[in-house]
Coordinates of C-alpha atoms in Angstrom, one line a residue:
M1 CA -23.5 -14.5 -6.0
A2 CA -26.2 -17.2 -4.7
S3 CA -25.1 -19.6 -6.6
S4 CA -21.5 -19.3 -5.4
L5 CA -22.7 -20.5 -1.7
T6 CA -22.2 -24.4 -0.2
K7 CA -22.4 -26.3 2.4
A8 CA -19.7 -27.5 4.3
P9 CA -19.6 -31.1 4.2
A10 CA -21.5 -32.8 6.8
G11 CA -18.8 -33.6 9.6
S12 CA -17.0 -30.3 9.1
A13 CA -16.4 -28.0 12.1
E14 CA -17.2 -25.6 10.3
T15 CA -21.3 -26.5 9.0
E16 CA -23.0 -23.2 7.7
K17 CA -22.7 -21.1 4.4
T18 CA -19.1 -20.9 2.5
F19 CA -18.3 -18.8 -0.5
L20 CA -16.6 -21.0 -2.5
G21 CA -15.4 -23.4 0.5
H22 CA -14.2 -20.0 2.6
P23 CA -16.0 -18.0 5.3
R24 CA -19.4 -16.2 4.1
G25 CA -18.6 -13.0 5.1
L26 CA -15.7 -12.9 2.2
A27 CA -18.9 -12.7 -0.4
N28 CA -20.2 -9.9 1.5
L29 CA -16.6 -8.1 1.6
F30 CA -16.2 -9.3 -2.3
M31 CA -19.3 -7.5 -3.4
T32 CA -18.4 -4.2 -0.9
E33 CA -15.4 -3.5 -2.7
M34 CA -16.3 -4.4 -6.1
W35 CA -19.2 -2.4 -6.1
E36 CA -17.0 0.7 -4.8
R37 CA -13.7 0.5 -7.2
Y38 CA -16.7 0.6 -9.4
S39 CA -17.9 3.5 -8.4
F40 CA -14.3 5.1 -7.8
Y41 CA -12.7 3.8 -10.9
G42 CA -16.0 4.9 -13.0
M43 CA -15.6 8.4 -11.3
R44 CA -12.1 8.7 -12.0
A45 CA -12.6 7.9 -15.6
L46 CA -14.9 10.8 -16.1
L47 CA -12.2 13.2 -14.0
V48 CA -10.0 15.0 -16.1
L49 CA -12.4 14.8 -19.2
Y50 CA -14.9 16.3 -17.7
L51 CA -12.8 19.3 -16.1
A52 CA -11.3 20.1 -19.8
T53 CA -14.5 20.0 -21.8
E54 CA -15.4 23.5 -22.3
V55 CA -18.4 24.9 -20.6
A56 CA -20.8 25.1 -23.5
D57 CA -20.4 21.3 -23.6
G58 CA -21.3 20.5 -20.2
G59 CA -17.8 20.5 -18.6
L60 CA -15.8 22.9 -16.5
G61 CA -13.8 24.5 -19.5
M62 CA -10.7 23.7 -17.7
K63 CA -6.3 24.1 -18.8
D64 CA -5.1 20.5 -19.8
A65 CA -2.6 21.8 -17.2
T66 CA -4.9 22.5 -14.7
A67 CA -7.5 19.2 -15.0
V68 CA -4.3 17.3 -14.6
A69 CA -2.7 18.4 -11.3
I70 CA -6.1 18.8 -9.4
Y71 CA -6.3 14.7 -11.0
S72 CA -3.1 14.0 -9.2
V73 CA -3.6 16.1 -6.3
Y74 CA -7.3 14.3 -5.9
N75 CA -5.1 11.0 -6.5
A76 CA -2.3 11.8 -4.3
M77 CA -4.8 12.6 -1.3
V78 CA -6.3 8.9 -1.4
Y79 CA -3.8 7.3 -0.7
L80 CA -2.4 10.1 1.8
L81 CA -5.7 9.5 3.8
A82 CA -5.0 5.9 3.9
L83 CA -2.9 6.3 6.9
P84 CA -4.9 8.6 9.5
G85 CA -7.5 6.2 7.7
G86 CA -6.0 3.4 9.2
W87 CA -5.0 5.4 12.6
L88 CA -8.7 5.7 12.5
G89 CA -10.0 1.8 12.2
D90 CA -7.1 1.0 14.8
R91 CA -7.5 4.0 17.8
V92 CA -11.3 5.0 17.4
W93 CA -14.1 3.6 14.9
G94 CA -12.5 -0.7 14.5
A95 CA -11.9 -1.8 11.3
R96 CA -16.2 -2.6 11.0
K97 CA -17.5 1.2 12.3
A98 CA -14.9 3.0 10.1
V99 CA -15.9 1.0 6.6
A100 CA -19.7 1.6 7.5
I101 CA -18.6 5.8 8.0
A102 CA -16.5 5.7 5.1
G103 CA -18.4 3.7 2.1
I104 CA -21.7 6.5 3.3
V105 CA -19.1 9.8 3.0
I106 CA -18.1 8.6 -0.6
M107 CA -21.6 7.4 -1.6
A108 CA -22.2 11.7 -0.3
G109 CA -19.2 12.3 -2.1
H110 CA -20.3 11.0 -6.1
F111 CA -24.4 12.7 -5.5
L112 CA -22.4 15.7 -4.6
L113 CA -20.4 15.7 -7.9
A114 CA -24.3 14.8 -9.8
V115 CA -25.3 18.6 -8.7
P116 CA -24.0 20.6 -11.4
A117 CA -22.6 23.3 -9.6
Q118 CA -18.8 24.3 -8.9
F119 CA -18.4 24.5 -5.1
S120 CA -20.2 20.7 -5.2
F121 CA -18.5 19.8 -7.4
F122 CA -15.4 20.3 -5.5
L123 CA -17.0 19.4 -2.2
G124 CA -17.7 15.9 -3.5
L125 CA -14.3 15.6 -4.4
A126 CA -12.8 15.6 -0.9
F127 CA -15.5 13.4 0.9
I128 CA -14.6 10.1 -1.6
A129 CA -10.8 11.6 -1.1
A130 CA -11.5 11.5 2.7
G131 CA -14.1 8.2 2.1
S132 CA -11.6 5.8 0.3
G133 CA -8.5 6.6 2.4
V134 CA -10.5 4.9 5.2
L135 CA -12.3 2.5 3.4
K136 CA -9.3 1.5 1.8
A137 CA -7.1 0.9 5.1
N138 CA -9.8 -0.8 7.0
I139 CA -11.6 -3.4 3.8
S140 CA -8.2 -5.5 3.9
T141 CA -7.9 -5.6 7.5
M142 CA -11.6 -7.0 8.1
V143 CA -11.2 -9.6 5.0
G144 CA -7.8 -10.8 7.1
H145 CA -10.0 -10.9 9.9
L146 CA -12.1 -13.7 8.9
Y147 CA -9.2 -16.4 8.8
P148 CA -8.6 -16.2 12.7
D149 CA -6.2 -18.6 11.8
K150 CA -2.7 -16.9 10.0
N151 CA -1.7 -20.7 8.5
D152 CA -5.4 -20.9 7.4
S153 CA -4.4 -22.6 3.7
R154 CA -7.4 -20.5 2.5
R155 CA -6.1 -16.9 3.2
D156 CA -4.0 -15.9 0.4
S157 CA -7.2 -17.7 -2.2
G158 CA -9.3 -15.4 -0.6
F159 CA -7.1 -12.1 -1.1
T160 CA -7.0 -13.4 -4.3
I161 CA -10.4 -13.5 -4.7
F162 CA -11.0 -10.5 -3.4
Y163 CA -8.6 -9.1 -5.3
M164 CA -10.3 -9.8 -8.4
G165 CA -13.3 -8.3 -6.5
I166 CA -10.8 -4.8 -6.9
N167 CA -10.0 -4.9 -10.5
L168 CA -13.9 -6.3 -11.9
G169 CA -15.2 -3.5 -10.7
A170 CA -12.7 -1.4 -11.8
F171 CA -12.9 -2.9 -15.5
V172 CA -17.4 -2.2 -16.1
A173 CA -17.0 1.1 -14.3
P174 CA -15.5 2.9 -17.2
L175 CA -17.7 0.8 -20.0
T176 CA -20.9 2.0 -18.0
I177 CA -20.2 5.4 -15.9
G178 CA -17.8 6.5 -18.7
A179 CA -19.9 6.1 -21.7
I180 CA -23.3 7.6 -20.2
G181 CA -21.0 10.1 -18.5
Q182 CA -20.0 11.1 -22.0
K183 CA -22.5 10.4 -24.0
V184 CA -25.4 11.3 -22.2
N185 CA -24.8 13.5 -19.0
W186 CA -22.1 13.9 -16.8
H187 CA -23.4 14.3 -14.0
L188 CA -25.6 11.2 -14.0
G189 CA -22.3 9.3 -15.1
F190 CA -21.6 10.8 -11.3
A191 CA -24.5 9.5 -9.8
L192 CA -24.5 6.3 -11.3
A193 CA -21.2 5.8 -9.7
G194 CA -23.0 6.9 -6.2
V195 CA -25.7 4.1 -7.1
G196 CA -23.0 1.8 -7.0
M197 CA -21.7 2.8 -3.7
A198 CA -24.8 3.1 -2.7
I199 CA -24.7 -1.0 -3.9
G200 CA -21.5 -1.5 -2.4
L201 CA -22.9 -0.6 1.2
L202 CA -26.3 -3.0 0.5
F203 CA -24.4 -6.4 0.5
F204 CA -21.9 -4.3 3.3
F205 CA -24.3 -4.1 5.5
L206 CA -26.5 -7.2 4.5
G207 CA -23.6 -8.9 5.8
Y208 CA -23.1 -7.7 8.6
R209 CA -23.6 -10.8 10.6
H210 CA -21.4 -13.1 8.4
L211 CA -18.2 -10.9 9.9
N212 CA -15.6 -11.5 11.8
E213 CA -16.3 -10.1 15.1
E214 CA -13.1 -8.8 16.0
S215 CA -14.0 -6.6 13.3
T216 CA -15.5 -4.3 15.7
R217 CA -13.3 -3.9 18.5
V218 CA -10.9 -1.0 18.0
P219 CA -7.1 -2.5 18.8
N220 CA -6.0 0.1 20.0
P221 CA -8.5 2.5 22.0
L222 CA -7.8 6.1 22.8
P223 CA -7.9 7.6 25.4
A224 CA -10.2 10.1 26.2
S225 CA -7.9 12.7 27.1
E226 CA -5.7 12.4 24.6
R227 CA -9.1 12.1 22.0
T228 CA -10.3 15.2 23.4
A229 CA -6.6 17.4 23.2
L230 CA -6.8 15.6 19.3
V231 CA -10.1 17.4 18.6
K232 CA -9.3 20.8 20.2
K233 CA -5.8 20.4 18.0
G234 CA -8.0 19.9 14.8
L235 CA -10.9 22.3 15.0
I236 CA -8.1 25.1 15.6
W237 CA -5.6 24.5 13.0
L238 CA -9.7 23.9 10.8
G239 CA -10.0 27.5 12.5
V240 CA -7.1 28.7 10.5
A241 CA -7.0 27.2 7.4
A242 CA -11.0 28.7 7.0
A243 CA -10.3 32.0 8.3
A244 CA -7.1 32.1 6.3
Y245 CA -9.3 30.8 2.7
A246 CA -12.1 33.5 3.7
V247 CA -9.5 36.0 3.8
V248 CA -8.2 35.4 0.8
G249 CA -11.6 34.5 -1.2
L250 CA -13.4 38.3 0.4
S251 CA -10.1 40.0 -1.2
G252 CA -11.4 38.2 -5.0
N253 CA -8.2 36.8 -5.4
F254 CA -9.2 33.3 -4.6
H255 CA -8.4 30.5 -7.4
I256 CA -8.5 26.7 -7.2
D257 CA -4.4 27.4 -6.9
W258 CA -4.2 28.6 -3.8
V259 CA -5.8 24.9 -2.7
L260 CA -3.4 22.7 -4.9
W261 CA 0.0 24.0 -3.6
P262 CA -0.6 23.8 -0.6
L263 CA -1.9 20.0 -0.8
T264 CA 1.4 19.3 -3.2
V265 CA 3.5 20.5 -1.0
L266 CA 1.9 18.4 1.4
G267 CA 1.7 15.3 -0.5
L268 CA 5.7 15.6 -1.3
L269 CA 6.5 16.4 2.3
L270 CA 4.8 14.4 4.7
P271 CA 6.0 11.2 3.1
A272 CA 9.6 12.5 3.4
W273 CA 9.0 13.4 7.3
Y274 CA 7.3 10.0 8.1
L275 CA 9.9 7.9 6.6
F276 CA 12.4 9.9 7.8
R277 CA 11.0 9.9 11.0
I278 CA 10.9 6.3 11.1
R279 CA 14.5 6.1 10.1
R280 CA 16.0 7.7 13.0
D281 CA 13.6 6.3 15.5
K282 CA 16.1 5.5 18.0
D283 CA 14.1 2.7 19.7
L284 CA 14.9 0.6 16.1
T285 CA 17.9 -1.9 16.2
Q286 CA 20.7 -1.4 14.2
V287 CA 19.3 -4.6 11.7
E288 CA 15.7 -2.4 11.4
Q289 CA 17.3 1.3 10.9
G290 CA 19.6 -0.9 8.0
R291 CA 16.4 -2.5 6.6
M292 CA 14.5 0.9 6.5
T293 CA 17.4 3.0 4.2
G294 CA 17.3 -0.1 2.1
Y295 CA 13.1 0.4 1.8
I296 CA 13.4 3.9 0.9
W297 CA 15.7 3.0 -2.3
F298 CA 12.3 0.8 -2.9
F299 CA 10.3 3.5 -2.0
V300 CA 11.7 6.4 -4.4
A301 CA 11.7 4.0 -7.1
A302 CA 7.8 3.1 -6.4
A303 CA 7.0 7.0 -6.4
V304 CA 8.7 7.5 -10.0
F305 CA 7.6 4.3 -11.0
W306 CA 3.1 5.6 -9.7
A307 CA 4.0 8.8 -11.7
I308 CA 4.3 8.0 -14.5
Y309 CA 1.6 5.0 -13.7
D310 CA -1.2 7.0 -12.7
Q311 CA -0.7 9.6 -16.0
G312 CA -3.3 6.7 -17.7
G313 CA -6.3 8.5 -16.1
S314 CA -4.9 12.1 -17.1
V315 CA -2.0 12.9 -19.1
L316 CA -3.3 9.9 -21.7
T317 CA -7.4 9.9 -21.6
L318 CA -6.3 13.2 -22.2
F319 CA -4.4 12.4 -25.6
A320 CA -7.3 9.7 -25.7
K321 CA -9.1 13.0 -26.3
N322 CA -7.4 14.9 -28.7
D323 CA -5.5 12.5 -30.3
T324 CA -6.9 9.4 -30.8
E325 CA -9.0 7.3 -33.1
T326 CA -11.8 6.0 -31.0
S327 CA -13.6 3.3 -33.3
I328 CA -12.4 -0.4 -33.8
F329 CA -13.2 -3.0 -36.7
G330 CA -16.6 0.0 -36.8
F331 CA -17.6 0.2 -33.6
D332 CA -17.1 3.4 -31.9
F333 CA -16.7 3.9 -28.1
A334 CA -15.6 6.4 -25.5
E335 CA -12.7 7.7 -24.6
S336 CA -12.8 6.8 -21.0
A337 CA -13.1 3.0 -22.0
F338 CA -9.4 2.9 -22.2
Q339 CA -9.4 2.8 -18.6
S340 CA -10.5 -0.7 -18.7
L341 CA -7.2 -1.9 -19.9
N342 CA -5.7 -1.7 -16.6
P343 CA -7.5 -4.2 -15.2
L344 CA -8.8 -6.2 -18.0
F345 CA -5.4 -7.5 -18.6
V346 CA -4.2 -7.3 -14.7
M347 CA -7.0 -10.0 -14.7
A348 CA -6.1 -11.9 -17.7
M349 CA -2.0 -11.6 -16.2
A350 CA -1.8 -11.8 -12.6
P351 CA -2.3 -15.7 -11.8
L352 CA 0.1 -16.0 -15.2
F353 CA 2.5 -13.8 -13.0
A354 CA 1.8 -16.0 -9.2
M355 CA 2.6 -19.0 -10.9
L356 CA 6.2 -17.5 -13.1
W357 CA 7.1 -16.5 -9.3
V358 CA 6.6 -19.9 -8.4
W359 CA 8.3 -22.1 -11.2
L360 CA 11.6 -20.0 -11.7
S361 CA 11.8 -20.2 -7.6
R362 CA 11.4 -23.0 -7.7
R363 CA 14.7 -23.8 -10.2
N364 CA 16.6 -21.3 -7.8
K365 CA 16.3 -18.7 -10.8
E366 CA 13.6 -16.1 -9.5
P367 CA 14.9 -12.8 -9.5
S368 CA 15.5 -10.6 -6.9
T369 CA 12.8 -8.1 -5.3
A370 CA 15.3 -5.4 -6.7
S371 CA 15.5 -7.0 -10.5
K372 CA 11.7 -6.8 -10.7
F373 CA 11.8 -3.1 -9.3
A374 CA 14.5 -2.5 -12.7
T375 CA 12.8 -4.4 -14.6
A376 CA 9.0 -2.3 -13.7
L377 CA 10.8 1.0 -14.2
L378 CA 12.2 0.0 -17.7
L379 CA 8.6 -1.1 -18.8
I380 CA 7.0 2.7 -17.4
G381 CA 10.2 4.3 -19.0
G382 CA 9.8 2.1 -22.9
S383 CA 5.6 2.7 -22.5
F384 CA 6.2 6.8 -22.6
F385 CA 8.7 6.7 -25.1
V386 CA 5.9 4.6 -26.8
M387 CA 4.7 7.5 -26.0
M388 CA 6.7 10.1 -27.5
L389 CA 6.0 8.2 -30.8
A390 CA 2.5 8.1 -30.8
Q391 CA 2.4 11.7 -29.7
G392 CA 5.3 12.9 -32.7
V393 CA 2.6 10.8 -34.9
A394 CA -0.1 12.6 -33.6
S395 CA 1.3 15.7 -34.3
G396 CA -1.4 18.2 -36.4
E397 CA -4.7 16.7 -37.6
T398 CA -3.7 13.4 -37.5
K399 CA -5.1 11.1 -35.2
V400 CA -3.3 8.1 -34.2
S401 CA -4.6 4.0 -33.6
P402 CA -6.2 3.4 -30.9
M403 CA -3.4 0.5 -30.6
W404 CA -0.5 3.4 -29.3
L405 CA -2.8 3.8 -26.4
V406 CA -3.9 -0.6 -25.7
S407 CA 0.1 -1.5 -26.1
V408 CA 1.4 1.3 -23.6
Y409 CA -1.9 -0.3 -20.7
F410 CA -0.3 -3.3 -21.8
M411 CA 3.4 -2.4 -20.9
Q412 CA 2.1 -0.6 -17.8
T413 CA 0.4 -3.1 -16.7
V414 CA 3.4 -6.0 -16.8
G415 CA 5.3 -3.5 -15.1
E416 CA 2.5 -3.0 -12.0
L417 CA 2.4 -7.1 -11.4
C418 CA 6.5 -7.0 -11.4
L419 CA 6.3 -4.0 -8.2
S420 CA 3.4 -3.7 -6.9
P421 CA 2.3 -7.1 -5.2
V422 CA 6.2 -7.2 -4.7
G423 CA 6.6 -4.0 -3.0
L424 CA 3.4 -4.9 -1.1
S425 CA 5.4 -8.0 0.1
L426 CA 8.2 -6.1 0.8
T427 CA 6.8 -3.7 2.9
T428 CA 5.3 -6.7 5.5
K429 CA 9.4 -7.8 5.6
L430 CA 11.2 -5.1 6.0
A431 CA 8.8 -3.3 8.5
P432 CA 10.5 -2.3 12.3
E433 CA 8.2 -4.3 14.6
K434 CA 7.3 -1.0 16.4
Y435 CA 5.8 -0.1 13.1
S436 CA 4.3 -3.6 11.5
S437 CA 0.9 -1.4 11.3
Q438 CA 1.9 1.6 9.6
M439 CA 3.7 0.4 7.4
M440 CA 1.5 -1.1 4.4
G441 CA -0.3 3.2 4.6
V442 CA 4.1 4.4 4.4
W443 CA 3.8 1.7 0.9
F444 CA 0.9 4.2 -0.5
L445 CA 2.5 7.6 0.1
A446 CA 4.6 6.9 -2.5
V447 CA 1.9 6.8 -4.3
T448 CA 1.3 9.8 -2.7
A449 CA 5.0 11.5 -4.2
G450 CA 4.8 10.5 -7.1
S451 CA 1.4 12.2 -7.9
S452 CA 2.2 15.6 -6.3
V453 CA 5.1 15.5 -8.4
I454 CA 3.2 15.7 -11.6
A455 CA 0.8 18.4 -9.9
L456 CA 4.0 20.6 -9.6
L457 CA 5.3 20.1 -13.0
Q458 CA 1.9 21.2 -13.8
L459 CA 1.1 23.7 -11.7
V460 CA 4.8 25.7 -12.0
G461 CA 3.4 25.5 -16.3
A462 CA 5.6 22.1 -17.5
P463 CA 3.8 21.5 -21.2
T464 CA 1.6 18.5 -20.8
G465 CA 1.6 16.1 -23.9
T466 CA 4.6 17.0 -25.5
E467 CA 7.1 14.8 -27.2
A468 CA 9.2 16.2 -24.0
W469 CA 7.2 15.3 -21.5
F470 CA 7.1 11.8 -22.6
A471 CA 10.5 11.1 -23.2
S472 CA 12.1 13.3 -19.9
Q473 CA 10.0 11.1 -18.0
G474 CA 10.7 8.0 -19.7
A475 CA 14.1 8.4 -19.3
L476 CA 14.7 10.0 -15.7
A477 CA 12.5 6.2 -15.4
L478 CA 14.8 4.0 -17.0
L479 CA 17.5 6.1 -15.6
A480 CA 16.3 5.4 -12.2
G481 CA 15.6 1.6 -13.4
A482 CA 19.3 1.2 -14.6
G483 CA 20.0 2.6 -10.7
V484 CA 18.4 0.5 -9.3
F485 CA 19.9 -2.6 -11.1
M486 CA 23.4 -1.8 -10.9
Y487 CA 23.1 -1.1 -7.4
R488 CA 21.1 -4.4 -5.7
R489 CA 23.7 -5.5 -4.2
K490 CA 24.6 -2.7 -2.0
V491 CA 20.8 -3.0 -1.7
K492 CA 20.2 -6.2 -0.6
A493 CA 22.9 -6.1 1.9
L494 CA 20.8 -3.0 3.2
M495 CA 17.9 -5.9 3.8
G496 CA 19.3 -7.6 6.0
G497 CA 18.8 -10.6 5.5
V498 CA 15.1 -10.6 4.1
H499 CA 14.9 -11.6 0.4

């Protein structure tokens, strides 16, 4: 990255080195996030495959449904923990310390996965989920701190550069970590993910002096008395949980479902409770309450979208393993390589979509937020109807062309670009003033809710990877998309003048 560093123009107020014309610290945060995403998506590309692979081949030999449930619960917890992660940054550690601690926890988690022991593996997953939630909630805040002037013209492009780092890491990870994990040794792949996080931490610590001092500040420090009370409550609940699981374990009745069920229920109830708690807050104005009612529509639509979308790393990965040819033009590749398609498509199309919205806006033809959400749902639903057809073709011993999955991931990425950045922007616009900092964490809870629904379906025995599985969820998404579109004017009225 050194070749991208230049001196600011002579005579300018800013004379220190810059990164592509941006504050020098952006380079370090870019590299930190790129390598963290490298470790995260590399491990995730292996997760379901490792869980569902026979013990004789080095895996854990679990049923596909159990593997999908574990993956879904893990994904749900990553996004659920972004909420307390942001709280820790705001009230306890400050963003910089929170990212440093989170990175160390993530790295330790990956190396725990590299140990060939089942207990170590699940402990590592817990570490990664916790660390990822904290880091996700705070590193973007640090990027914002690099631009103290909120009207700085470089601010949006700085976040765009940072966003490209996320997708670059996500693109390379399955091609390296995935290939090594599948072709050489599972645990070596997990260890490589740990090395990736270690490199990210190295860039982060080397760049400390280039980061804004605002990142070290705790915006709303937690009083000592309140901190003591929270620690006591936390220890009590931890003790209760430990005692309960000790009883179950000592009785010989412990099963992975004892962990999956409580976390799945938590992932469903907590987002609902949090949304309605904000909606019913008496401190909100009538306009803010109306906006929150409108936001709930978008939240439910997003949860449906993410429920299907995030099966790209679980159900679709198992389809790649069991029913898809992994050779094209004579070139063989690992099934985990399919996980590189989404970030590749995002990097290729995100700039085009940004320009498209601007071009349409100038002509007063830009679709409304509700229309964009409806389009995303129609695309994600359509992708599962394509999967229904692919599953039908793959019946018996027949394996389908990899182009089936390529087309599915393409449709899902187009849907993502219609929903994800739009949803982030909408969240900031509709957020009540009292909850302006917390609402980004609420948006991530849509992923938690969606993944928890998929986990629940697996736990109750819904057949994974069948034509009925794909058709039913595809139909649900299409109905949701049609509903959002049909009621778009009603939702718009609730938004209180926000477009």
